Structure formats: C-alpha cells, structure tokens
Amino acid sequence: MSDTQTNETIGLRMSRQLPASPEAVFDAYTDAEKQKIWFSILDEEPGIVEIEVDLRVGGTQKAVWGPDRDTLFTEVQTFLEIDRPHRLVTESTGSDPSGQEMTTHVEVTFEPVDGGTLMTVVQTGFPTPEIRDFFETEAWNGAFDRIEAYLTRV
C-alpha cells in the first residue's frame, strides 16, 4: 500500500439487474426469513444459516453461515441509513472461520429499470486489494446469483 492509499480507497462497485420491483429486492435483501432462503438456495447440501435483523437506523443484522458448526462465517451490519426501497447504508464487520475480522462501509441502492431493479453495491474499507477482489468475484456475485434465484422462484 502506498503512503497515499488508505483502506477507505480500496473499494468496489458492482451492479446487477434483478427481475423484481425495488420493494421486492429491498425486502429480499433485508428480511431475515427471505435471507435464510436465498443464502442457501443454490447449495447442493444445506448448511447452517442463522439471521437476525433489527431493520432500523442503529439496529443490526447478524448473519452466521457455513457448511457446518466448525466452519462458520459471521457478519454484523449496523444500519446507518435506511430509505426503503431506494437505499441502505451499513457498517459491516465480518469474520471468517479462522477469526480474522474486517470492517467495511456498504452502500446499496435499488433503482427501477425496465420492469426490474438495478441493485448497486459500493463497498469500501477493504484491507487489501486481494480481499476486495475476492468480494468482487466471489462474495457479491454469489449474493447476486442467490438473490436472483430467490426472486425468480417466488
């Protein structure tokens, strides 16, 4: 990392057009019961998915998931801004099964486009470009794929 580069500058921006209204996409993304379905909708073997949501500014969402009790990921998001169904801003602290922890800033917008919704994620504060790249290629693409599968099945 250069002297002028800070964690706040290591970020990503991704978008996906989804086949539902902004209200439906926002609710799928923020409702605990809907998340429990889409978190594992594409898995061949059911794993562990536990989610609690207190959807209010200052409230939190806690998600715990993984293939088994020994391999769990945890993410706690604190809601900073909520403008249903347009925008959601959180501070996200996640940890992997080894206990390594990371906190990032996440802004998600939901824009009506051609009968569906353009969901855009801007996430900043990654500690390294490699971790950012993993989130860009694996984590967010996987989340978009799962949300899209959920929305097309309901």
PDB file of C-alpha atoms in Angstrom:
ATOM      1  CA  MET A   1       0.000   0.000   0.000  1.00  0.00           C
ATOM      2  CA  SER A   2       1.395   3.381  -0.946  1.00  0.00           C
ATOM      3  CA  ASP A   3       1.566   6.276   1.505  1.00  0.00           C
ATOM      4  CA  THR A   4      -1.396   7.947  -0.182  1.00  0.00           C
ATOM      5  CA  GLN A   5      -3.587   4.844  -0.352  1.00  0.00           C
ATOM      6  CA  THR A   6      -5.804   4.162   2.643  1.00  0.00           C
ATOM      7  CA  ASN A   7      -8.206   1.344   3.387  1.00  0.00           C
ATOM      8  CA  GLU A   8     -11.090   3.680   2.535  1.00  0.00           C
ATOM      9  CA  THR A   9      -9.807   3.877  -1.045  1.00  0.00           C
ATOM     10  CA  ILE A  10      -9.792   0.096  -1.511  1.00  0.00           C
ATOM     11  CA  GLY A  11     -13.328  -0.490  -2.640  1.00  0.00           C
ATOM     12  CA  LEU A  12     -15.628  -1.954  -5.228  1.00  0.00           C
ATOM     13  CA  ARG A  13     -18.743  -1.009  -7.126  1.00  0.00           C
ATOM     14  CA  MET A  14     -20.967  -3.691  -8.632  1.00  0.00           C
ATOM     15  CA  SER A  15     -24.442  -3.749 -10.151  1.00  0.00           C
ATOM     16  CA  ARG A  16     -26.905  -6.403 -11.233  1.00  0.00           C
ATOM     17  CA  GLN A  17     -30.319  -6.019 -12.836  1.00  0.00           C
ATOM     18  CA  LEU A  18     -32.799  -8.190 -10.946  1.00  0.00           C
ATOM     19  CA  PRO A  19     -36.257  -9.373 -12.085  1.00  0.00           C
ATOM     20  CA  ALA A  20     -38.438  -7.734  -9.434  1.00  0.00           C
ATOM     21  CA  SER A  21     -39.551  -4.338  -8.129  1.00  0.00           C
ATOM     22  CA  PRO A  22     -37.248  -2.273  -5.899  1.00  0.00           C
ATOM     23  CA  GLU A  23     -39.571  -3.073  -2.955  1.00  0.00           C
ATOM     24  CA  ALA A  24     -39.285  -6.835  -3.560  1.00  0.00           C
ATOM     25  CA  VAL A  25     -35.489  -6.702  -3.985  1.00  0.00           C
ATOM     26  CA  PHE A  26     -35.026  -4.466  -0.923  1.00  0.00           C
ATOM     27  CA  ASP A  27     -37.180  -6.821   1.162  1.00  0.00           C
ATOM     28  CA  ALA A  28     -35.375  -9.936  -0.107  1.00  0.00           C
ATOM     29  CA  TYR A  29     -32.071  -8.303   0.842  1.00  0.00           C
ATOM     30  CA  THR A  30     -33.163  -7.156   4.318  1.00  0.00           C
ATOM     31  CA  ASP A  31     -35.813  -9.618   5.590  1.00  0.00           C
ATOM     32  CA  ALA A  32     -34.357 -12.392   7.789  1.00  0.00           C
ATOM     33  CA  GLU A  33     -36.755 -15.128   6.651  1.00  0.00           C
ATOM     34  CA  LYS A  34     -36.200 -14.337   2.965  1.00  0.00           C
ATOM     35  CA  GLN A  35     -32.417 -14.216   3.503  1.00  0.00           C
ATOM     36  CA  LYS A  36     -32.462 -17.645   5.153  1.00  0.00           C
ATOM     37  CA  ILE A  37     -33.895 -18.984   1.905  1.00  0.00           C
ATOM     38  CA  TRP A  38     -31.622 -17.237  -0.592  1.00  0.00           C
ATOM     39  CA  PHE A  39     -28.424 -17.692   1.418  1.00  0.00           C
ATOM     40  CA  SER A  40     -28.627 -21.437   0.692  1.00  0.00           C
ATOM     41  CA  ILE A  41     -30.881 -21.577  -2.395  1.00  0.00           C
ATOM     42  CA  LEU A  42     -28.047 -22.674  -4.716  1.00  0.00           C
ATOM     43  CA  ASP A  43     -26.319 -25.085  -2.290  1.00  0.00           C
ATOM     44  CA  GLU A  44     -26.412 -28.813  -3.010  1.00  0.00           C
ATOM     45  CA  GLU A  45     -26.093 -29.616   0.699  1.00  0.00           C
ATOM     46  CA  PRO A  46     -27.940 -27.492   3.243  1.00  0.00           C
ATOM     47  CA  GLY A  47     -25.575 -25.748   5.623  1.00  0.00           C
ATOM     48  CA  ILE A  48     -26.111 -23.509   8.611  1.00  0.00           C
ATOM     49  CA  VAL A  49     -27.828 -20.148   8.103  1.00  0.00           C
ATOM     50  CA  GLU A  50     -28.873 -18.080  11.116  1.00  0.00           C
ATOM     51  CA  ILE A  51     -30.007 -14.488  10.595  1.00  0.00           C
ATOM     52  CA  GLU A  52     -31.480 -11.869  12.905  1.00  0.00           C
ATOM     53  CA  VAL A  53     -32.493  -8.419  11.642  1.00  0.00           C
ATOM     54  CA  ASP A  54     -33.468  -5.271  13.530  1.00  0.00           C
ATOM     55  CA  LEU A  55     -34.147  -3.056  10.496  1.00  0.00           C
ATOM     56  CA  ARG A  56     -33.924   0.457  11.932  1.00  0.00           C
ATOM     57  CA  VAL A  57     -31.204   3.094  11.972  1.00  0.00           C
ATOM     58  CA  GLY A  58     -28.837   1.970  14.732  1.00  0.00           C
ATOM     59  CA  GLY A  59     -30.213  -1.576  14.544  1.00  0.00           C
ATOM     60  CA  THR A  60     -28.174  -4.553  13.409  1.00  0.00           C
ATOM     61  CA  GLN A  61     -28.330  -7.584  11.224  1.00  0.00           C
ATOM     62  CA  LYS A  62     -26.369 -10.619  12.373  1.00  0.00           C
ATOM     63  CA  ALA A  63     -25.782 -13.431   9.906  1.00  0.00           C
ATOM     64  CA  VAL A  64     -23.971 -16.662  10.719  1.00  0.00           C
ATOM     65  CA  TRP A  65     -23.499 -19.200   7.936  1.00  0.00           C
ATOM     66  CA  GLY A  66     -21.329 -22.032   6.744  1.00  0.00           C
ATOM     67  CA  PRO A  67     -21.272 -25.691   5.803  1.00  0.00           C
ATOM     68  CA  ASP A  68     -21.057 -26.880   9.430  1.00  0.00           C
ATOM     69  CA  ARG A  69     -20.628 -25.619  13.025  1.00  0.00           C
ATOM     70  CA  ASP A  70     -16.805 -25.760  12.723  1.00  0.00           C
ATOM     71  CA  THR A  71     -16.709 -23.589   9.584  1.00  0.00           C
ATOM     72  CA  LEU A  72     -18.847 -20.532  10.249  1.00  0.00           C
ATOM     73  CA  PHE A  73     -18.666 -17.030   8.868  1.00  0.00           C
ATOM     74  CA  THR A  74     -20.224 -14.182  10.840  1.00  0.00           C
ATOM     75  CA  GLU A  75     -21.272 -10.729   9.696  1.00  0.00           C
ATOM     76  CA  VAL A  76     -22.792  -7.991  11.825  1.00  0.00           C
ATOM     77  CA  GLN A  77     -24.104  -4.978   9.946  1.00  0.00           C
ATOM     78  CA  THR A  78     -25.138  -1.807  11.724  1.00  0.00           C
ATOM     79  CA  PHE A  79     -27.769   0.156   9.798  1.00  0.00           C
ATOM     80  CA  LEU A  80     -26.640   3.768   9.274  1.00  0.00           C
ATOM     81  CA  GLU A  81     -29.257   4.842   6.714  1.00  0.00           C
ATOM     82  CA  ILE A  82     -32.479   3.178   5.579  1.00  0.00           C
ATOM     83  CA  ASP A  83     -34.569   4.602   2.749  1.00  0.00           C
ATOM     84  CA  ARG A  84     -36.818   1.708   1.668  1.00  0.00           C
ATOM     85  CA  PRO A  85     -36.842   0.778  -1.186  1.00  0.00           C
ATOM     86  CA  HIS A  86     -34.134   3.080  -2.542  1.00  0.00           C
ATOM     87  CA  ARG A  87     -31.005   2.935  -0.386  1.00  0.00           C
ATOM     88  CA  LEU A  88     -29.401   1.116   2.519  1.00  0.00           C
ATOM     89  CA  VAL A  89     -26.098   2.073   4.186  1.00  0.00           C
ATOM     90  CA  THR A  90     -24.353  -0.117   6.751  1.00  0.00           C
ATOM     91  CA  GLU A  91     -21.114  -0.634   8.571  1.00  0.00           C
ATOM     92  CA  SER A  92     -20.278  -4.306   8.200  1.00  0.00           C
ATOM     93  CA  THR A  93     -17.953  -6.283  10.454  1.00  0.00           C
ATOM     94  CA  GLY A  94     -17.318  -9.810   9.300  1.00  0.00           C
ATOM     95  CA  SER A  95     -15.158 -12.662  10.489  1.00  0.00           C
ATOM     96  CA  ASP A  96     -14.110 -15.866   8.790  1.00  0.00           C
ATOM     97  CA  PRO A  97     -13.788 -19.301  10.444  1.00  0.00           C
ATOM     98  CA  SER A  98     -10.184 -18.502  11.488  1.00  0.00           C
ATOM     99  CA  GLY A  99     -11.425 -15.474  13.445  1.00  0.00           C
ATOM    100  CA  GLN A 100      -9.862 -12.910  11.103  1.00  0.00           C
ATOM    101  CA  GLU A 101     -12.059  -9.797  11.198  1.00  0.00           C
ATOM    102  CA  MET A 102     -12.709  -6.934   8.778  1.00  0.00           C
ATOM    103  CA  THR A 103     -14.950  -3.845   8.885  1.00  0.00           C
ATOM    104  CA  THR A 104     -16.190  -2.142   5.726  1.00  0.00           C
ATOM    105  CA  HIS A 105     -18.717   0.506   4.705  1.00  0.00           C
ATOM    106  CA  VAL A 106     -21.508  -0.754   2.418  1.00  0.00           C
ATOM    107  CA  GLU A 107     -23.976   1.317   0.406  1.00  0.00           C
ATOM    108  CA  VAL A 108     -26.684  -0.498  -1.569  1.00  0.00           C
ATOM    109  CA  THR A 109     -29.107   1.229  -3.933  1.00  0.00           C
ATOM    110  CA  PHE A 110     -32.213  -0.157  -5.637  1.00  0.00           C
ATOM    111  CA  GLU A 111     -33.263   1.660  -8.847  1.00  0.00           C
ATOM    112  CA  PRO A 112     -36.263   0.753 -11.019  1.00  0.00           C
ATOM    113  CA  VAL A 113     -35.051  -0.220 -14.513  1.00  0.00           C
ATOM    114  CA  ASP A 114     -37.002  -1.831 -17.361  1.00  0.00           C
ATOM    115  CA  GLY A 115     -39.565  -3.539 -15.143  1.00  0.00           C
ATOM    116  CA  GLY A 116     -36.910  -4.753 -12.714  1.00  0.00           C
ATOM    117  CA  THR A 117     -34.371  -3.304 -10.329  1.00  0.00           C
ATOM    118  CA  LEU A 118     -30.756  -2.288 -10.744  1.00  0.00           C
ATOM    119  CA  MET A 119     -29.141  -3.215  -7.422  1.00  0.00           C
ATOM    120  CA  THR A 120     -25.793  -1.466  -6.956  1.00  0.00           C
ATOM    121  CA  VAL A 121     -23.320  -2.141  -4.161  1.00  0.00           C
ATOM    122  CA  VAL A 122     -20.465   0.187  -3.204  1.00  0.00           C
ATOM    123  CA  GLN A 123     -18.230  -1.315  -0.513  1.00  0.00           C
ATOM    124  CA  THR A 124     -15.117   0.432   0.822  1.00  0.00           C
ATOM    125  CA  GLY A 125     -12.552  -0.135   3.525  1.00  0.00           C
ATOM    126  CA  PHE A 126     -11.005  -3.414   2.379  1.00  0.00           C
ATOM    127  CA  PRO A 127      -7.615  -4.042   3.991  1.00  0.00           C
ATOM    128  CA  THR A 128      -6.047  -5.316   0.732  1.00  0.00           C
ATOM    129  CA  PRO A 129      -6.849  -5.346  -2.995  1.00  0.00           C
ATOM    130  CA  GLU A 130      -6.828  -9.178  -2.851  1.00  0.00           C
ATOM    131  CA  ILE A 131      -9.657  -9.270  -0.305  1.00  0.00           C
ATOM    132  CA  ARG A 132     -11.570  -6.688  -2.347  1.00  0.00           C
ATOM    133  CA  ASP A 133     -11.098  -8.845  -5.455  1.00  0.00           C
ATOM    134  CA  PHE A 134     -12.476 -11.896  -3.612  1.00  0.00           C
ATOM    135  CA  PHE A 135     -15.565  -9.930  -2.606  1.00  0.00           C
ATOM    136  CA  GLU A 136     -15.972  -8.685  -6.167  1.00  0.00           C
ATOM    137  CA  THR A 137     -15.574 -12.038  -7.924  1.00  0.00           C
ATOM    138  CA  GLU A 138     -16.984 -14.441  -5.321  1.00  0.00           C
ATOM    139  CA  ALA A 139     -18.953 -12.888  -2.466  1.00  0.00           C
ATOM    140  CA  TRP A 140     -21.065 -10.279  -4.248  1.00  0.00           C
ATOM    141  CA  ASN A 141     -21.512 -12.251  -7.472  1.00  0.00           C
ATOM    142  CA  GLY A 142     -22.636 -15.188  -5.342  1.00  0.00           C
ATOM    143  CA  ALA A 143     -25.052 -12.986  -3.398  1.00  0.00           C
ATOM    144  CA  PHE A 144     -26.479 -11.528  -6.621  1.00  0.00           C
ATOM    145  CA  ASP A 145     -26.869 -15.051  -8.071  1.00  0.00           C
ATOM    146  CA  ARG A 146     -28.688 -16.246  -4.947  1.00  0.00           C
ATOM    147  CA  ILE A 147     -30.979 -13.212  -4.712  1.00  0.00           C
ATOM    148  CA  GLU A 148     -31.818 -13.544  -8.408  1.00  0.00           C
ATOM    149  CA  ALA A 149     -32.592 -17.265  -7.975  1.00  0.00           C
ATOM    150  CA  TYR A 150     -34.814 -16.447  -4.991  1.00  0.00           C
ATOM    151  CA  LEU A 151     -36.676 -13.692  -6.869  1.00  0.00           C
ATOM    152  CA  THR A 152     -37.335 -15.915  -9.896  1.00  0.00           C
ATOM    153  CA  ARG A 153     -38.703 -18.747  -7.705  1.00  0.00           C
ATOM    154  CA  VAL A 154     -41.119 -16.777  -5.500  1.00  0.00           C
TER     155      VAL A 154
END
